[in-house]
CSV table of C-alpha atoms in Angstrom, one decimal:
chain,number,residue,atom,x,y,z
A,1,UNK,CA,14.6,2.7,-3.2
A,2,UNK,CA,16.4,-0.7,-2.7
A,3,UNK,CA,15.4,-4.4,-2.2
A,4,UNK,CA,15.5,-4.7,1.7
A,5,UNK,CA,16.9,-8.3,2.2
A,6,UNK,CA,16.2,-10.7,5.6
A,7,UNK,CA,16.3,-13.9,6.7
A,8,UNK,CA,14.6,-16.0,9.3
A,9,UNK,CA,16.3,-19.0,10.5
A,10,UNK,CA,13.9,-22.7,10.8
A,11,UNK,CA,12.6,-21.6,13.8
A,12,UNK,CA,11.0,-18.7,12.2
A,13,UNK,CA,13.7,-16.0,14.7
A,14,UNK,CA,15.2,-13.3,12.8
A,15,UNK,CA,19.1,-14.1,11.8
A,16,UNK,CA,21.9,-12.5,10.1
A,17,UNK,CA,21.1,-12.2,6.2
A,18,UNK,CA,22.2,-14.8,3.7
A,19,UNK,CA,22.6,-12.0,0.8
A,20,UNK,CA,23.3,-8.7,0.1
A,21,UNK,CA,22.5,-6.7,-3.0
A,22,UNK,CA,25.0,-5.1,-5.2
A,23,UNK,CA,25.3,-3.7,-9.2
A,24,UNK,CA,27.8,-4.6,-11.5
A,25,UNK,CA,30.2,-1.2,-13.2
A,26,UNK,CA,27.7,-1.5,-16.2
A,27,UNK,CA,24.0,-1.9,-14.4
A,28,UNK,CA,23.6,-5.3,-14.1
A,29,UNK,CA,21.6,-6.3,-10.6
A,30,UNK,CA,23.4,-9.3,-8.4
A,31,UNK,CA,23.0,-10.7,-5.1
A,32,UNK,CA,25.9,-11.9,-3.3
A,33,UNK,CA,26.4,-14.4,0.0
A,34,UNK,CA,27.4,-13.0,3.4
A,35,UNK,CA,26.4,-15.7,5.4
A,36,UNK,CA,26.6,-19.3,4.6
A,37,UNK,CA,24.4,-21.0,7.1
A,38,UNK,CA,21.3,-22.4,7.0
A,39,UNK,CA,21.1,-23.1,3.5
A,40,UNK,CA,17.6,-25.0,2.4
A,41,UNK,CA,16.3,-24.4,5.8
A,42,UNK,CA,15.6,-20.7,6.3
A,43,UNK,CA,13.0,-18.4,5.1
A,44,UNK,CA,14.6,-15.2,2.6
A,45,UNK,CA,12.6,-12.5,2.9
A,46,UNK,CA,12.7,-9.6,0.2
A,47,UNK,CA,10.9,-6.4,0.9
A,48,UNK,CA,10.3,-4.3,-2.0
A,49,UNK,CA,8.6,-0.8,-1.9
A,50,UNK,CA,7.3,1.8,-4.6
A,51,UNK,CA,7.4,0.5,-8.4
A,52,UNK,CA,10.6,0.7,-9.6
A,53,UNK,CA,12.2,-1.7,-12.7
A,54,UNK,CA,15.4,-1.7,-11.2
A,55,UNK,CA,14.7,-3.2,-8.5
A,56,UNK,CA,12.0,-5.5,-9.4
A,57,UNK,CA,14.9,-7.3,-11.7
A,58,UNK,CA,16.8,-7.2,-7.9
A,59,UNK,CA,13.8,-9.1,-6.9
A,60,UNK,CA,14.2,-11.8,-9.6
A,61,UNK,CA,18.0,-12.3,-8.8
A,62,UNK,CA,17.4,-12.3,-5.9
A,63,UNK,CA,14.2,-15.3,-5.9
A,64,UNK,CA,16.4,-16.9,-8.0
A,65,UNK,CA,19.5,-17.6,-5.7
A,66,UNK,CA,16.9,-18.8,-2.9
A,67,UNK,CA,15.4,-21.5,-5.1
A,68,UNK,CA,19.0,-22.5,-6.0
A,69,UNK,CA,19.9,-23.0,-2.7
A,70,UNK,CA,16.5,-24.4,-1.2
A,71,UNK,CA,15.4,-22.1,0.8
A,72,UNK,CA,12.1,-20.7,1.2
A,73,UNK,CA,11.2,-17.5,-0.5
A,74,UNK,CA,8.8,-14.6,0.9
A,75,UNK,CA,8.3,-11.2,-1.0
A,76,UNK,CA,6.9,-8.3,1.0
A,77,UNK,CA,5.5,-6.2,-1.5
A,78,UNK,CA,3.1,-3.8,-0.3
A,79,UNK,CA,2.5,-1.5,-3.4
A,80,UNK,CA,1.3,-3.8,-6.0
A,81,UNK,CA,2.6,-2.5,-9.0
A,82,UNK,CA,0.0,-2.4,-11.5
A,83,UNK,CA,-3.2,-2.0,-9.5
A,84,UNK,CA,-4.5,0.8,-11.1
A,85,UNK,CA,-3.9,-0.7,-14.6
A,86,UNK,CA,-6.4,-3.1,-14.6
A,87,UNK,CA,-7.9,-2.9,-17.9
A,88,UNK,CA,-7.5,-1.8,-21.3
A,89,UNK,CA,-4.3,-1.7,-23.7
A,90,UNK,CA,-1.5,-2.5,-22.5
A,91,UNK,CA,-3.3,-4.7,-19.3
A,92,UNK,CA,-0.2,-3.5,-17.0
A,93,UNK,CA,-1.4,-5.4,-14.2
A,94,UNK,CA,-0.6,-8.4,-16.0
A,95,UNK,CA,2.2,-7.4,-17.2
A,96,UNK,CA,3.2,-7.1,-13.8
A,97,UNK,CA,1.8,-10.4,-12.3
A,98,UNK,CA,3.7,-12.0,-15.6
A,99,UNK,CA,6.8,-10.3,-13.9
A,100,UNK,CA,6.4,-11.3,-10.3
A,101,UNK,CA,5.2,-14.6,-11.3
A,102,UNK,CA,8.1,-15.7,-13.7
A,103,UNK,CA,10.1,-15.3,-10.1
A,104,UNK,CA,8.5,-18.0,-8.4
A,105,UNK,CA,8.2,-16.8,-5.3
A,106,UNK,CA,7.1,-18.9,-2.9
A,107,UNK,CA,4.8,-16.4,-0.9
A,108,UNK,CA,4.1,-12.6,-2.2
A,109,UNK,CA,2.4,-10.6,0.4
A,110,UNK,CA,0.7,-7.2,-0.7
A,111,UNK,CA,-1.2,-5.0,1.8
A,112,UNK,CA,-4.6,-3.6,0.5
A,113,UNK,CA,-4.4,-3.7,-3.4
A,114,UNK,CA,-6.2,-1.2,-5.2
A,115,UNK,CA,-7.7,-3.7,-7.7
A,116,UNK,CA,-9.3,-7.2,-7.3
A,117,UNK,CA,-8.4,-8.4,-11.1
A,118,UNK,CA,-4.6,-8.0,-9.8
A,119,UNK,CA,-5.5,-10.5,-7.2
A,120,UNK,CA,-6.4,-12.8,-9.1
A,121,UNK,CA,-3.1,-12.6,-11.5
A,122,UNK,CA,-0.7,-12.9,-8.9
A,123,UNK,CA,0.2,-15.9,-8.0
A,124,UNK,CA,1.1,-17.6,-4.0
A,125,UNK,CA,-0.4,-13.9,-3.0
A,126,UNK,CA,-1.6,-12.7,0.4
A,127,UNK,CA,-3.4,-9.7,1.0
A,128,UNK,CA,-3.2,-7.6,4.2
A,129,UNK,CA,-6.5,-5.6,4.2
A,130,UNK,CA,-6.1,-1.8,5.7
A,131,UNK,CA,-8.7,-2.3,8.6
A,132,UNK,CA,-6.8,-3.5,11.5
A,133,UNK,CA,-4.4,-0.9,10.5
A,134,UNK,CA,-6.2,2.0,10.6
A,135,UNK,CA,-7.7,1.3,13.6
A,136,UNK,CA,-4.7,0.8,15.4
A,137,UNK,CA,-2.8,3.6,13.9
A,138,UNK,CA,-5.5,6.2,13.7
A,139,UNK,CA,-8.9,5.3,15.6
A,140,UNK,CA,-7.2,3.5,18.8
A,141,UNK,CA,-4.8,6.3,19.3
A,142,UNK,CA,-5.2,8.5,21.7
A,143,UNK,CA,-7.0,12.2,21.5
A,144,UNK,CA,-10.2,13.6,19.7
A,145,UNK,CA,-12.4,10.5,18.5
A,146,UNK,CA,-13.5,10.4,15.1
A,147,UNK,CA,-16.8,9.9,14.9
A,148,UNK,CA,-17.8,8.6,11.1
A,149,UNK,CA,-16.2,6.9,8.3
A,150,UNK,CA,-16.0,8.7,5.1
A,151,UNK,CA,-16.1,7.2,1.4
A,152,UNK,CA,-14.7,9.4,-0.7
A,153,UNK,CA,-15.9,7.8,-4.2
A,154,UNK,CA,-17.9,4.4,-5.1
A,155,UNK,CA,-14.6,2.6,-5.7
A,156,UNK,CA,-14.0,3.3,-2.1
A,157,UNK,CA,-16.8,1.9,-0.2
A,158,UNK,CA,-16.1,-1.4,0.4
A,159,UNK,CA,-12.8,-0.6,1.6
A,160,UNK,CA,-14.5,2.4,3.7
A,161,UNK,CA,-17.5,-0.1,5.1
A,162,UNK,CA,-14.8,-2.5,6.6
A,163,UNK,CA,-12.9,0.6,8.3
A,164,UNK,CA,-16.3,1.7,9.4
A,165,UNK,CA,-17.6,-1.6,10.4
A,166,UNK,CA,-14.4,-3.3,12.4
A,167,UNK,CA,-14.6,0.1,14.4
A,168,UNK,CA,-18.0,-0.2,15.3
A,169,UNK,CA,-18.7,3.7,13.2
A,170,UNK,CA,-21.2,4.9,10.6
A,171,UNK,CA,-20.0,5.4,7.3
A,172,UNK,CA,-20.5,8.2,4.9
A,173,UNK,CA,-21.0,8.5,1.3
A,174,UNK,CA,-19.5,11.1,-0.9
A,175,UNK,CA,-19.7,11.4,-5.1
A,176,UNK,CA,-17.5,13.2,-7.6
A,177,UNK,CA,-19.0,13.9,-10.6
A,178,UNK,CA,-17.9,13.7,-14.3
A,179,UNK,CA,-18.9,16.0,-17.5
A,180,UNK,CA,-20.4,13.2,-19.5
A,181,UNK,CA,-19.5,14.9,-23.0
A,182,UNK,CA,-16.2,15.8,-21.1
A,183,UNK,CA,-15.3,13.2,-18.9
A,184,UNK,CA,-13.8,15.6,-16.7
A,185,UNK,CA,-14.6,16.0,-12.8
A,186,UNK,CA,-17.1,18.1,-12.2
A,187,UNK,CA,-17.9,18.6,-8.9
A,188,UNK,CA,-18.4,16.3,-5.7
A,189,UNK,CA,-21.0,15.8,-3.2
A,190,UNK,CA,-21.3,14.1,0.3
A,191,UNK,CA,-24.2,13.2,2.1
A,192,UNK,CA,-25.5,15.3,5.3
A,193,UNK,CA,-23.0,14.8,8.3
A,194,UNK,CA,-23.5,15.3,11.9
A,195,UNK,CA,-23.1,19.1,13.3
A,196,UNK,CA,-20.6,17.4,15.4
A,197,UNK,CA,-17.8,15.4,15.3
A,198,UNK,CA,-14.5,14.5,13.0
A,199,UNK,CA,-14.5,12.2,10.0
A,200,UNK,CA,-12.2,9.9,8.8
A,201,UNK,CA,-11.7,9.8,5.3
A,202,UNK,CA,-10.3,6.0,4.2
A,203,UNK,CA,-9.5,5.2,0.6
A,204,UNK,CA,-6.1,3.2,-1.1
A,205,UNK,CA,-4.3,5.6,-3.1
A,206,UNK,CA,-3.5,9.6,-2.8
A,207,UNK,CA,-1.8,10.6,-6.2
A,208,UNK,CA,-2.2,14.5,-6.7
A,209,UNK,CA,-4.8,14.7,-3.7
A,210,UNK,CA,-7.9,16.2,-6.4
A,211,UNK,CA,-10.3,13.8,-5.2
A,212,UNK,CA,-9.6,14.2,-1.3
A,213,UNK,CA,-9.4,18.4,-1.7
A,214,UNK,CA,-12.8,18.6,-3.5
A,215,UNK,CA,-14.4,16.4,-1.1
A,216,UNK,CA,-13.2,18.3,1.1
A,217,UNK,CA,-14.6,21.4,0.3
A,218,UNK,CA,-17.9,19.4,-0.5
A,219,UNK,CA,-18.1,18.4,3.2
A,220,UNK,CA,-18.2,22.3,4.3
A,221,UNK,CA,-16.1,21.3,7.5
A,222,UNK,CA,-13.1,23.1,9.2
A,223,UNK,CA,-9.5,20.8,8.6
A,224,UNK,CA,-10.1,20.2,12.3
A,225,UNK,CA,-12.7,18.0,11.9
A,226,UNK,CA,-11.6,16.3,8.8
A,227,UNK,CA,-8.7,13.6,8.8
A,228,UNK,CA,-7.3,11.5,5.5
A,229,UNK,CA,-6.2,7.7,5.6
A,230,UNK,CA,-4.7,6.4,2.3
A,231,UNK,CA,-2.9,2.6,2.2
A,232,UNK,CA,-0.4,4.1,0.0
A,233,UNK,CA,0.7,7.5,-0.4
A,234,UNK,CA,2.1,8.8,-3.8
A,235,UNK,CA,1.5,12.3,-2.9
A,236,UNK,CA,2.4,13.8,-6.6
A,237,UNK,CA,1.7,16.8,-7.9
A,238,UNK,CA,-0.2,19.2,-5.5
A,239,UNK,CA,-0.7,16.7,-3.1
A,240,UNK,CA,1.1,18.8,-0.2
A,241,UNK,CA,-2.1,21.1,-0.5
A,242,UNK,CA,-3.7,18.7,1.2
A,243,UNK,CA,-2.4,19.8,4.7
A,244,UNK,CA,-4.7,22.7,4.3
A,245,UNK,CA,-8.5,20.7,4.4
A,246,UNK,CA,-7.1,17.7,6.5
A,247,UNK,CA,-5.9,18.4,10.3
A,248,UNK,CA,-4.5,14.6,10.1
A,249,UNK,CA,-3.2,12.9,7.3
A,250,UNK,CA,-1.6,9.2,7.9
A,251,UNK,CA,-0.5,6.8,5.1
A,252,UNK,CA,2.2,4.1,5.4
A,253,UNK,CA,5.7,3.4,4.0
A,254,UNK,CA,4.3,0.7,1.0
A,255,UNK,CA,5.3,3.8,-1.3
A,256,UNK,CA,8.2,6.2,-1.1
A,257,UNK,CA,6.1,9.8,-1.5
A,258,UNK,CA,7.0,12.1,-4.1
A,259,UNK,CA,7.1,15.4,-2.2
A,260,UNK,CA,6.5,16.0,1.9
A,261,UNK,CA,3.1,16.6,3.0
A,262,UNK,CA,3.1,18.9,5.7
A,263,UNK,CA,2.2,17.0,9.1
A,264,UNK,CA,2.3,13.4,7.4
A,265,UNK,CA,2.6,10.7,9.8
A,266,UNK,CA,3.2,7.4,8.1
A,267,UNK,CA,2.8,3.8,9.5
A,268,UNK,CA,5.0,0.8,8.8
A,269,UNK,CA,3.5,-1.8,7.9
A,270,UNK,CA,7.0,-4.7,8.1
A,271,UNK,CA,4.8,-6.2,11.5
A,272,UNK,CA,1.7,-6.4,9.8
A,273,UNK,CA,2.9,-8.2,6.7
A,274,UNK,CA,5.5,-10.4,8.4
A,275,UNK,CA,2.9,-12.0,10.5
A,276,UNK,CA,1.4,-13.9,7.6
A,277,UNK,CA,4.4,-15.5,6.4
A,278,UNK,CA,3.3,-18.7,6.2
């Protein structure tokens, strides 16, 4: 992936780009000028998807040639590097907040991170919750209703209940177990759903797909009437076995997936984040 560059002019209108990106023969990351005007009073906006060093250090060049010429910085980054390592040693979300933050961005807008604690590290952040999205991108569209919000795990229900909630649906509950001398999974559960109906499944992250396959074969229902909403789809591993318990499966472009999951459809999310630039 590459740092996607933009600039809006002082009337907030879309205009041609005041840098481009480029890499020096040994590595190095550089931004260069292609467009002169508007210095001090436009907005830059960098978009940066996935988790990758390179161009995170893109990023800082980047920041730092807006602040030297005045201008207003806005990073778009959806995937907050980091979420999941909210605890423990190292504490890579703040490692990564250090990162961002040494950049000085003015604005940082994320869309649905999977942890609070990284919230609170990074600083001049917006968050973009998922509900809105799904419901325009999977419960407003056209065809066979769902009927019911799933949570696949605890971590998931609050993020679940909004879905549910903003769309005027029940929600669900489902479990996965652990060993406790183990720690491994050891099995999943879902409480009683109607005879009737499809289910939406809404959580933040699909790495492998283990949890979303065993809850899916906890549910006992046909792929037809299940369907899979993840914020940001990694899709590692065995991930593309997923196709065979989910009859829709719809993510967005926050993370660029790792292998193609038969039948994906994926939202962007550039109008969604865009509209809070501040």
């Amino acid at each position: 992936m590459a740092v996607e560059l933009s600039t809006w002019d002082a009337q907030g209108t879309p205009t041609t780009p005041t840098f481009s990106t480029m890499r020096f023969p040994a590595g190095e990351s550089h931004v260069k000028i292609v467009d002169d005007a508007d210095a001090g009073a436009a907005t830059e906006i960098a978009t940066l998807r996935g988790t990758s060093g390179d161009d995170l250090v893109m990023l800082g060049m980047w920041a730092d040639a807006v602040r030297q010429r005045g201008s207003r910085s806005v990073a778009l980054v959806p995937y907050l590097p980091g979420a999941r390592q909210d605890r423990g040693l190292p504490f890579g979300a703040k490692v990564y907040a250090d990162v961002l933050n040494g950049f000085h961005i003015d604005q940082v807008i994320a869309f649905d991170p999977h942890s609070p604690v990284i919230v609170d590290l990074v600083d001049n952040l917006t968050v973009v919750t998922s509900e809105q999205v799904v419901r325009d991108a999977v419960l407003d569209v056209e065809g066979d209703a769902y009927t019911g919000i799933i949570a696949p795990d605890k971590g998931a229900v609050a993020r679940a209940t909004a879905v549910a909630e903003s769309c005027g649906l029940p929600l669900y509950r489902a479990e996965k177990h652990r060993n406790p001398d183990t720690g491994k999974l050891d099995g999943f559960t879902c409480e009683p759903l109607p005879a009737d109906g499809r289910f939406l499944v809404v959580d933040d992250i699909c790495d492998g797909g283990g949890t979303f396959t065993g809850l899916a074969g906890s549910t006992g229902l046909p792929k037809e009437r299940l369907g899979l909403w993840v914020s940001h789809g990694v899709f590692s591993g065995r991930a593309p076995q997923l196709a065979e318990h989910f009859g829709e499966i719809v993510t967005t472009d926050s993370y660029p997936a790792q292998n193609t999951v038969p039948g994906l459809r994926t939202v962007p999310l550039r109008p969604y984040l865009t509209k809070e630039i501040r």
